[in-house]
């Protein structure tokens, strides 16, 4: 289940990256060739970037691809189990913070409009709580040792 | 007290092996709580840390570089470069320095340069027998040099932050000689290290083969021409050029070389999204951490400290350099320029340092900060892109650090390197 | 540091540098509060966008992460719709006209409209008049701007205004403007004297044409979270201090404009006056698009009427 979810987060992210490429290319084309700069492109591309960075970051907890300093684990070798568990618990806790206060952030900015898109700022920020909740889920699964890696 | 919380939490989380982005997020979160600020602040700072247009260059150049690698465009380029430097041991290292410097110079962003050169050249250097960490050490250190060579948006930030009307034109001219000198020093180091490691010489395939390789490489070389030409002629901005590079690479790979199919395309997109997330999540969380540092006025207090310590020019510059290097290990470049320029520039000018010269010193100094842990965006990007651990990079990067430090000392204490060309330019 | 946050020190943010008139005025307000309360209330100002852009600090103040923010009305347009009424192009005829409108009832209504968005509007500061500068030629009529690529901030109103004048609005980041002008990605941009000077754009854009199309003011606001913690008399004192800082700010502002103007002129920039009638004649559709509620329309009508008295 989580492996399937994580794979789809990355796949969605890839679609976001390709869409962002098309949008910025269109911006250059519009200004240089059509002499009419589309005004929505900058904000739309930025919003996509927040989405896919946060979704792929959640997948990064499951796939363990995030950059970290693994010196302690290397030193402990076979006895690193408890340390890994503690790290997973910390990640789960921070994910929970991101989830809870991400919701609060979205509520707080829901009335702010993103210029040129006409959408609520909350639309740009909603991947933060979603990603936080997913991080907690992925990390808890690692703590409980149900996940094989 | 809050300062102890901030750094204590950061170091503890890093040591445990928590992902770096979450270390920065967690440390700033605890600091905000200690000050009495709401925890939602850490989430907001992280979100707006990604909400920056210039950062788009990172995923785009990572994507373009990966596509160039998968479509075989990078390989054709490297084959030509390899043949050209066939007689030099570790010749590809020198090529990498030159490419990263040029790329950093035009794109104005060290991390964009590390993204593009790293994701296209590093895999090929590995295939030719270069260790991954050597390739990335060369790439990230040379990318820093690009910050000195115009155009440089960091110099524009510096000019604005100076508040005394430092000319951006003068700053651009002042960066050229120090940039070239530092680049040559890095090439020297890359060569020495390559000899020590016994890295391979290239093989010269003969003039016929060389010429045909060069012809096949032309569409690849055009990538650089299009990016540089487009920026310099005003068709697109440096940030936009990164998206243009992606589109151009897709066209060349799919239509000219016909080596890029749907499969490779989606593989490249998925790999690039992972790499971009690693890098951008750290940058986002570093924004929250930088906010905590700004709130605690760490840079301002250091500025006062120098004023009390000494009024000797040589010592003042030494102390400022050390403080900036230390701050640079924790914070990113643009916020540091904004925060520290109004503090350190008056101190430096009091002892007779020219503000244009000081700007160049600051660029190199804070650039070095980009490749030093715990918060070294370019170093982390290099590790992520090259697929090497940060630990392995740091264990082998010191000859390059040392070179940059020597260059920094040289540029700090020989103002003529920066100002000579400016004076000639202004008549 | 900000160790005494709960003990009466307001955290304040300004995107302009510490020596800018807005920052100086907020510092002045802090000293005023300190004197009146024997140091019980004070302000700790973080200038130079250390704590984020204006849009970001507004968000932060909205949930109580900052106590006082100084922002232009433009970023407020996407939060509090009434602010649009004071942000229309070619609305204010002069600084006097602006002051007459904002120092009275119209201004009070706009300040009061901030509350549902988590902010308490305290006072208006000046922002001077924004005019166009470019790399090609002096602008005297809208025809001179035809197809010029003019950089605008990421605001729908600016995009509509520039396009209505016949130019091509290009919304790129402020930090990319200098290089954009130098390399020709854009032909021009627009701003007031002090920003034209301090961002060094005059080095690369030699024509400054005084269209004075926008006199959009700045607002000083407090977060509702901080406000609700204050006693009734402290609230009155904060308002009093903010109002008292307004004339101080205006004086600093005028001096700053003079200084910027002389620097720019000394650099050899060609400055020209403009007859704005043909420009403002093109603004009707822009006003119609952005003034959508009866409340906004009423404010605009009253502001326009005040201009006629002068
Ligand atoms: Na550069
Ligand atoms: Na660093």
Short mmCIF file of C-alpha atoms in Angstrom, two decimals, chain B:
data_model
loop_
_atom_site.label_atom_id
_atom_site.label_comp_id
_atom_site.label_asym_id
_atom_site.label_seq_id
_atom_site.Cartn_x
_atom_site.Cartn_y
_atom_site.Cartn_z
CA UNK B 1 18.92 30.75 25.48
CA UNK B 2 16.91 30.64 22.21
CA UNK B 3 20.22 30.50 20.36
CA UNK B 4 21.23 27.43 22.37
CA UNK B 5 17.90 25.78 21.54
CA UNK B 6 18.34 26.54 17.83
CA UNK B 7 21.88 25.20 17.47
CA UNK B 8 21.55 22.47 20.08
CA UNK B 9 18.52 21.00 18.34
CA UNK B 10 20.12 21.34 14.91
CA UNK B 11 23.33 19.56 15.88
CA UNK B 12 21.52 16.82 17.82
CA UNK B 13 19.09 16.07 14.98
CA UNK B 14 21.90 16.10 12.40
CA UNK B 15 24.02 13.76 14.51
CA UNK B 16 21.15 11.29 14.92
CA UNK B 17 20.79 11.10 11.15
CA UNK B 18 17.42 12.81 10.70
CA UNK B 19 17.01 14.09 7.10
CA UNK B 20 18.75 17.50 6.89
CA UNK B 21 15.60 19.33 5.78
CA UNK B 22 13.70 18.10 8.82
CA UNK B 23 16.65 18.99 11.11
CA UNK B 24 16.39 22.61 9.93
CA UNK B 25 12.61 22.58 10.21
CA UNK B 26 12.65 21.01 13.68
CA UNK B 27 15.37 23.28 15.08
CA UNK B 28 13.63 26.44 13.89
CA UNK B 29 10.30 25.12 15.21
CA UNK B 30 11.74 24.65 18.70
CA UNK B 31 13.38 28.08 18.56
CA UNK B 32 10.08 29.76 17.62
CA UNK B 33 8.36 27.98 20.51
CA UNK B 34 11.10 29.15 22.90
CA UNK B 35 10.61 32.75 21.75
CA UNK B 36 6.83 32.46 22.12
CA UNK B 37 5.98 32.50 18.41
CA UNK B 38 3.28 30.21 16.95
CA UNK B 39 4.50 26.88 15.43
CA UNK B 40 2.60 27.60 12.21
CA UNK B 41 5.38 30.12 11.50
CA UNK B 42 7.82 27.27 10.73
CA UNK B 43 5.36 25.81 8.23
CA UNK B 44 4.73 29.18 6.56
CA UNK B 45 8.48 29.91 6.22
CA UNK B 46 9.08 26.47 4.72
CA UNK B 47 6.24 26.91 2.22
CA UNK B 48 7.40 30.36 1.12
CA UNK B 49 10.96 29.03 0.92
CA UNK B 50 9.90 27.03 -2.17
CA UNK B 51 7.71 29.84 -3.50
CA UNK B 52 10.64 31.59 -5.24
CA UNK B 53 10.74 31.99 -8.99
CA UNK B 54 14.55 31.82 -9.29
CA UNK B 55 14.55 28.38 -7.64
CA UNK B 56 12.81 26.90 -10.67
CA UNK B 57 16.19 26.82 -12.38
CA UNK B 58 17.15 23.93 -10.08
CA UNK B 59 14.56 21.32 -11.18
CA UNK B 60 14.81 22.49 -14.80
CA UNK B 61 18.58 22.19 -15.04
CA UNK B 62 18.51 18.85 -13.19
CA UNK B 63 15.90 17.67 -15.71
CA UNK B 64 17.79 19.03 -18.72
CA UNK B 65 21.04 17.46 -17.52
CA UNK B 66 19.41 14.07 -16.94
CA UNK B 67 17.75 14.19 -20.37
CA UNK B 68 21.09 15.07 -21.99
CA UNK B 69 22.63 12.07 -20.29
CA UNK B 70 19.86 9.63 -21.25
CA UNK B 71 19.66 10.89 -24.83
CA UNK B 72 23.42 10.49 -25.26
CA UNK B 73 23.93 14.20 -25.91
CA UNK B 74 26.24 14.60 -22.94
CA UNK B 75 28.23 11.57 -23.98
CA UNK B 76 28.92 13.00 -27.42
CA UNK B 77 30.12 16.24 -25.82
CA UNK B 78 32.32 14.45 -23.35
CA UNK B 79 33.84 12.28 -26.09
CA UNK B 80 35.06 15.39 -27.86
CA UNK B 81 36.33 16.98 -24.65
CA UNK B 82 38.04 13.73 -23.70
CA UNK B 83 39.80 13.51 -27.05
CA UNK B 84 40.88 17.16 -26.85
CA UNK B 85 42.50 16.68 -23.44
CA UNK B 86 43.64 13.14 -24.20
CA UNK B 87 47.24 13.81 -23.14
CA UNK B 88 46.30 15.23 -19.74
CA UNK B 89 45.77 12.88 -16.81
CA UNK B 90 42.30 13.54 -15.40
CA UNK B 91 41.55 15.78 -18.37
CA UNK B 92 37.82 15.42 -17.83
CA UNK B 93 38.26 17.01 -14.40
CA UNK B 94 39.64 20.14 -16.09
CA UNK B 95 36.80 20.08 -18.60
CA UNK B 96 34.35 19.81 -15.72
CA UNK B 97 35.90 22.85 -13.98
CA UNK B 98 35.66 24.91 -17.17
CA UNK B 99 32.09 23.81 -17.90
CA UNK B 100 30.87 24.44 -14.36
CA UNK B 101 32.53 27.86 -14.26
CA UNK B 102 30.98 28.93 -17.54
CA UNK B 103 27.62 27.58 -16.58
CA UNK B 104 27.70 29.24 -13.17
CA UNK B 105 28.78 32.47 -14.79
CA UNK B 106 25.88 32.62 -17.24
CA UNK B 107 23.13 31.14 -15.10
CA UNK B 108 24.24 33.21 -12.11
CA UNK B 109 23.37 30.34 -9.83
CA UNK B 110 25.90 27.92 -8.40
CA UNK B 111 23.22 25.38 -7.63
CA UNK B 112 21.77 25.51 -11.14
CA UNK B 113 25.26 24.92 -12.47
CA UNK B 114 25.91 22.00 -10.15
CA UNK B 115 22.51 20.61 -11.17
CA UNK B 116 23.12 20.82 -14.91
CA UNK B 117 26.79 19.81 -15.11
CA UNK B 118 26.49 17.29 -12.29
CA UNK B 119 23.58 15.37 -13.74
CA UNK B 120 25.02 15.21 -17.26
CA UNK B 121 28.79 14.87 -16.71
CA UNK B 122 29.09 12.99 -13.45
CA UNK B 123 27.64 9.67 -14.73
CA UNK B 124 29.97 9.79 -17.74
CA UNK B 125 33.03 10.56 -15.64
CA UNK B 126 32.10 7.55 -13.53
CA UNK B 127 31.88 5.35 -16.60
CA UNK B 128 35.39 6.49 -17.57
CA UNK B 129 36.72 5.44 -14.18
CA UNK B 130 36.58 8.69 -12.21
CA UNK B 131 35.27 8.26 -8.64
CA UNK B 132 31.84 9.88 -8.16
CA UNK B 133 33.01 12.09 -5.31
CA UNK B 134 35.90 13.47 -7.39
CA UNK B 135 33.48 14.47 -10.14
CA UNK B 136 31.14 16.18 -7.71
CA UNK B 137 33.91 17.89 -5.69
CA UNK B 138 35.17 19.45 -8.90
CA UNK B 139 31.66 20.37 -10.03
CA UNK B 140 30.47 22.06 -6.84
CA UNK B 141 33.67 24.01 -6.18
CA UNK B 142 33.90 25.27 -9.76
CA UNK B 143 30.23 26.24 -9.69
CA UNK B 144 31.10 28.70 -6.88
CA UNK B 145 33.51 30.52 -9.17
CA UNK B 146 30.60 31.31 -11.48
CA UNK B 147 29.25 33.59 -8.75
CA UNK B 148 32.17 35.96 -9.32
CA UNK B 149 31.89 36.10 -13.10
CA UNK B 150 29.15 38.40 -14.44
CA UNK B 151 26.24 38.45 -14.68
CA UNK B 152 25.62 37.71 -11.03
CA UNK B 153 22.30 38.36 -9.36
CA UNK B 154 23.93 38.05 -5.97
CA UNK B 155 26.01 41.13 -6.77
CA UNK B 156 22.79 42.97 -7.55
CA UNK B 157 21.43 41.94 -4.17
CA UNK B 158 24.66 43.19 -2.59
CA UNK B 159 24.46 46.55 -4.38
CA UNK B 160 20.89 47.04 -3.18
CA UNK B 161 21.72 45.93 0.36
CA UNK B 162 24.76 48.25 0.59
CA UNK B 163 22.45 51.26 0.76
CA UNK B 164 25.27 53.52 -0.48
CA UNK B 165 24.79 53.14 -4.20
CA UNK B 166 27.58 50.73 -5.14
CA UNK B 167 27.54 50.52 -8.94
CA UNK B 168 26.43 47.12 -10.23
CA UNK B 169 28.43 47.69 -13.40
CA UNK B 170 31.63 48.19 -11.35
CA UNK B 171 30.86 45.06 -9.32
CA UNK B 172 30.42 42.98 -12.46
CA UNK B 173 33.75 44.15 -13.88
CA UNK B 174 35.48 43.65 -10.53
CA UNK B 175 34.47 39.99 -10.38
CA UNK B 176 36.10 38.96 -13.66
CA UNK B 177 39.80 38.69 -12.72
CA UNK B 178 39.19 37.09 -9.30
CA UNK B 179 36.82 34.62 -10.98
CA UNK B 180 39.33 33.61 -13.65
CA UNK B 181 42.20 33.38 -11.13
CA UNK B 182 40.15 31.18 -8.80
CA UNK B 183 39.04 29.01 -11.73
CA UNK B 184 42.63 28.46 -12.87
CA UNK B 185 43.67 27.57 -9.32
CA UNK B 186 40.87 24.99 -9.16
CA UNK B 187 41.97 23.49 -12.49
CA UNK B 188 45.45 23.15 -11.04
CA UNK B 189 44.06 21.39 -7.98
CA UNK B 190 41.86 19.11 -10.11
CA UNK B 191 44.94 18.10 -12.10
CA UNK B 192 47.11 17.45 -9.03
CA UNK B 193 44.39 15.37 -7.35
CA UNK B 194 43.78 13.46 -10.59
CA UNK B 195 47.51 12.57 -10.77
CA UNK B 196 47.48 11.45 -7.13
CA UNK B 197 44.44 9.23 -7.74
CA UNK B 198 45.99 7.88 -10.94
CA UNK B 199 42.96 8.86 -13.00
CA UNK B 200 42.99 7.84 -16.65
CA UNK B 201 44.27 9.77 -19.62
CA UNK B 202 41.87 9.97 -22.52
CA UNK B 203 42.47 8.15 -25.76
CA UNK B 204 43.03 10.19 -28.89
CA UNK B 205 41.07 8.40 -31.61
CA UNK B 206 42.87 10.03 -34.56
CA UNK B 207 41.90 13.13 -36.49
CA UNK B 208 39.21 11.54 -38.67
CA UNK B 209 37.34 10.07 -35.74
CA UNK B 210 37.84 13.28 -33.79
CA UNK B 211 36.30 15.35 -36.57
CA UNK B 212 33.29 13.08 -36.93
CA UNK B 213 32.79 13.05 -33.14
CA UNK B 214 32.91 16.83 -33.16
CA UNK B 215 30.27 17.03 -35.88
CA UNK B 216 27.98 14.65 -33.98
CA UNK B 217 28.42 16.84 -30.89
CA UNK B 218 27.26 20.03 -32.59
CA UNK B 219 23.58 19.86 -31.50
CA UNK B 220 24.80 19.33 -27.94
CA UNK B 221 27.18 22.26 -28.13
CA UNK B 222 24.25 24.31 -29.41
CA UNK B 223 22.56 23.85 -26.00
CA UNK B 224 25.22 26.04 -24.44
CA UNK B 225 25.07 28.49 -27.34
CA UNK B 226 21.29 28.78 -27.07
CA UNK B 227 21.34 29.28 -23.31
CA UNK B 228 24.14 31.85 -23.34
CA UNK B 229 22.94 33.58 -26.50
CA UNK B 230 19.36 33.71 -25.28
CA UNK B 231 20.28 35.25 -21.97
CA UNK B 232 22.81 37.71 -23.35
CA UNK B 233 20.54 38.86 -26.19
CA UNK B 234 17.56 39.34 -23.89
CA UNK B 235 15.24 36.70 -25.33
CA UNK B 236 14.81 35.10 -21.92
CA UNK B 237 15.97 35.51 -18.34
CA UNK B 238 18.51 33.23 -16.68
CA UNK B 239 15.71 31.40 -14.88
CA UNK B 240 13.67 30.94 -18.04
CA UNK B 241 16.73 29.66 -19.89
CA UNK B 242 16.60 26.54 -17.74
CA UNK B 243 13.13 25.66 -19.08
CA UNK B 244 14.26 26.44 -22.62
CA UNK B 245 17.19 24.06 -22.10
CA UNK B 246 14.75 21.27 -21.20
CA UNK B 247 12.60 21.85 -24.28
CA UNK B 248 15.63 22.06 -26.57
CA UNK B 249 17.11 18.87 -25.14
CA UNK B 250 13.82 17.03 -25.68
CA UNK B 251 13.67 18.22 -29.30
CA UNK B 252 17.28 17.26 -30.05
CA UNK B 253 16.99 13.92 -28.25
CA UNK B 254 13.69 12.97 -29.83
CA UNK B 255 14.02 14.39 -33.34
CA UNK B 256 17.74 14.77 -34.16
CA UNK B 257 19.50 11.92 -32.37
CA UNK B 258 16.29 9.87 -31.99
CA UNK B 259 17.67 8.41 -28.77
CA UNK B 260 14.99 9.79 -26.47
CA UNK B 261 11.73 7.84 -26.30
CA UNK B 262 8.77 8.10 -23.91
CA UNK B 263 10.36 5.58 -21.55
CA UNK B 264 13.59 7.53 -21.14
CA UNK B 265 11.63 10.76 -20.91
CA UNK B 266 9.48 9.63 -17.96
CA UNK B 267 12.44 7.96 -16.28
CA UNK B 268 14.30 11.26 -16.47
CA UNK B 269 11.29 13.19 -15.14
CA UNK B 270 10.83 10.84 -12.17
CA UNK B 271 14.49 10.82 -11.28
CA UNK B 272 14.67 14.62 -11.59
CA UNK B 273 11.66 15.10 -9.34
CA UNK B 274 13.32 13.01 -6.63
CA UNK B 275 16.57 14.97 -6.89
CA UNK B 276 14.79 18.32 -7.02
CA UNK B 277 12.73 17.42 -3.95
CA UNK B 278 15.85 16.53 -1.97
CA UNK B 279 17.46 19.86 -2.78
CA UNK B 280 14.42 22.13 -2.61
CA UNK B 281 13.06 20.66 0.62
CA UNK B 282 16.35 21.57 2.27
CA UNK B 283 16.31 25.08 0.80
CA UNK B 284 12.71 25.51 1.96
CA UNK B 285 13.44 24.43 5.53
CA UNK B 286 16.65 26.52 5.53
CA UNK B 287 14.41 29.55 4.98
CA UNK B 288 12.73 28.83 8.31
CA UNK B 289 16.10 28.35 9.98
CA UNK B 290 17.41 31.61 8.49
CA UNK B 291 14.34 33.41 9.82
CA UNK B 292 15.20 32.21 13.33
CA UNK B 293 18.78 33.44 12.96
CA UNK B 294 17.56 36.82 11.74
CA UNK B 295 15.11 37.10 14.65
CA UNK B 296 17.90 36.38 17.13
CA UNK B 297 20.06 39.02 15.41
CA UNK B 298 23.10 36.77 15.22
CA UNK B 299 24.72 38.70 12.35
CA UNK B 300 24.14 42.10 14.00
CA UNK B 301 25.77 41.02 17.23
CA UNK B 302 28.80 39.70 15.36
CA UNK B 303 29.12 43.07 13.61
CA UNK B 304 29.23 44.90 16.92
CA UNK B 305 31.80 42.43 18.17
CA UNK B 306 34.25 43.23 15.36
CA UNK B 307 33.89 46.96 15.92
CA UNK B 308 34.97 46.43 19.52
CA UNK B 309 37.79 44.02 18.67
CA UNK B 310 40.06 45.88 16.26
CA UNK B 311 40.55 48.79 13.89
CA UNK B 312 43.46 47.34 11.94
CA UNK B 313 42.45 46.79 8.27
CA UNK B 314 44.22 43.42 7.85
CA UNK B 315 42.77 42.06 11.09
CA UNK B 316 39.31 43.51 10.44
CA UNK B 317 39.10 41.81 7.05
CA UNK B 318 40.37 38.59 8.58
CA UNK B 319 37.76 38.67 11.33
CA UNK B 320 34.95 39.59 8.92
CA UNK B 321 35.99 36.76 6.61
CA UNK B 322 36.03 34.26 9.46
CA UNK B 323 32.62 35.41 10.72
CA UNK B 324 31.11 35.26 7.25
CA UNK B 325 32.57 31.80 6.73
CA UNK B 326 31.04 30.64 10.00
CA UNK B 327 27.66 32.23 9.22
CA UNK B 328 27.90 30.76 5.72
CA UNK B 329 28.14 27.26 7.15
CA UNK B 330 24.67 27.76 8.65
CA UNK B 331 22.79 30.06 6.30
CA UNK B 332 22.21 30.52 2.60
CA UNK B 333 23.73 33.18 0.42
CA UNK B 334 20.97 35.62 -0.53
CA UNK B 335 19.55 36.12 2.98
CA UNK B 336 23.09 36.42 4.34
CA UNK B 337 23.96 39.16 1.85
CA UNK B 338 20.83 41.09 2.77
CA UNK B 339 21.41 40.75 6.50
CA UNK B 340 25.19 41.12 6.80
CA UNK B 341 26.00 43.78 4.18
CA UNK B 342 24.58 46.71 6.18
CA UNK B 343 26.46 45.40 9.23
CA UNK B 344 29.89 44.49 7.86
CA UNK B 345 30.26 46.96 4.99
CA UNK B 346 30.42 50.08 7.22
CA UNK B 347 32.97 48.35 9.47
CA UNK B 348 35.11 47.49 6.42
CA UNK B 349 34.80 50.97 4.95
CA UNK B 350 35.86 52.51 8.27
CA UNK B 351 39.25 50.84 7.85
CA UNK B 352 39.53 51.96 4.22
CA UNK B 353 38.22 48.98 2.26
CA UNK B 354 36.63 49.83 -1.10
CA UNK B 355 32.94 48.76 -1.21
CA UNK B 356 33.33 47.21 -4.68
CA UNK B 357 36.32 45.17 -3.53
CA UNK B 358 34.42 44.16 -0.39
CA UNK B 359 31.52 42.97 -2.54
CA UNK B 360 33.79 40.60 -4.47
CA UNK B 361 35.30 39.25 -1.23
CA UNK B 362 31.80 38.70 0.11
CA UNK B 363 30.64 36.82 -3.00
CA UNK B 364 33.51 34.32 -2.83
CA UNK B 365 33.27 33.98 0.94
CA UNK B 366 29.52 33.33 1.00
CA UNK B 367 29.92 31.14 -2.08
CA UNK B 368 32.24 28.92 -0.05
CA UNK B 369 29.44 28.79 2.52
CA UNK B 370 27.24 27.15 -0.11
CA UNK B 371 29.46 24.07 -0.12
CA UNK B 372 30.09 23.74 3.61
CA UNK B 373 27.85 21.72 5.95
CA UNK B 374 25.55 21.81 7.83
CA UNK B 375 23.65 24.12 5.46
CA UNK B 376 25.42 23.86 2.11
CA UNK B 377 22.76 23.84 -0.58
CA UNK B 378 25.23 23.33 -3.43
CA UNK B 379 27.13 20.60 -1.59
CA UNK B 380 23.89 18.74 -0.89
CA UNK B 381 22.70 19.21 -4.45
CA UNK B 382 26.04 17.79 -5.63
CA UNK B 383 25.74 14.77 -3.36
CA UNK B 384 22.15 14.16 -4.45
CA UNK B 385 22.86 14.55 -8.15
CA UNK B 386 26.09 12.57 -8.14
CA UNK B 387 24.57 9.82 -6.02
CA UNK B 388 27.43 10.00 -3.49
CA UNK B 389 27.08 10.39 0.27
CA UNK B 390 27.78 13.80 1.80
CA UNK B 391 30.28 12.06 4.08
CA UNK B 392 32.32 10.72 1.17
CA UNK B 393 32.36 14.11 -0.50
CA UNK B 394 33.52 15.90 2.62
CA UNK B 395 36.28 13.39 3.27
CA UNK B 396 37.80 14.07 -0.15
CA UNK B 397 36.90 17.69 -0.85
CA UNK B 398 39.53 19.33 1.37
CA UNK B 399 42.14 20.04 -1.36
CA UNK B 400 39.44 22.04 -3.14
CA UNK B 401 38.33 23.82 0.06
CA UNK B 402 41.97 24.71 0.66
CA UNK B 403 42.30 26.13 -2.86
CA UNK B 404 39.22 28.27 -2.40
CA UNK B 405 40.52 29.52 0.96
CA UNK B 406 43.87 30.50 -0.60
CA UNK B 407 41.98 32.26 -3.37
CA UNK B 408 39.86 34.07 -0.77
CA UNK B 409 42.96 35.28 1.08
CA UNK B 410 44.53 36.40 -2.19
CA UNK B 411 41.42 38.29 -3.29
CA UNK B 412 40.95 39.81 0.17
CA UNK B 413 44.50 41.17 0.50
CA UNK B 414 45.25 42.05 -3.13
CA UNK B 415 42.54 44.62 -3.92
CA UNK B 416 44.15 45.24 -7.32
CA UNK B 417 42.82 41.88 -8.52
CA UNK B 418 39.29 43.25 -8.13
CA UNK B 419 39.83 46.97 -8.67
CA UNK B 420 42.52 47.00 -11.39
CA UNK B 421 40.09 46.26 -14.19
CA UNK B 422 37.45 48.59 -12.71
CA UNK B 423 39.89 51.53 -12.77
CA UNK B 424 40.99 50.69 -16.31
CA UNK B 425 37.34 50.38 -17.34
CA UNK B 426 36.29 53.72 -15.87
CA UNK B 427 39.40 55.39 -17.31
#
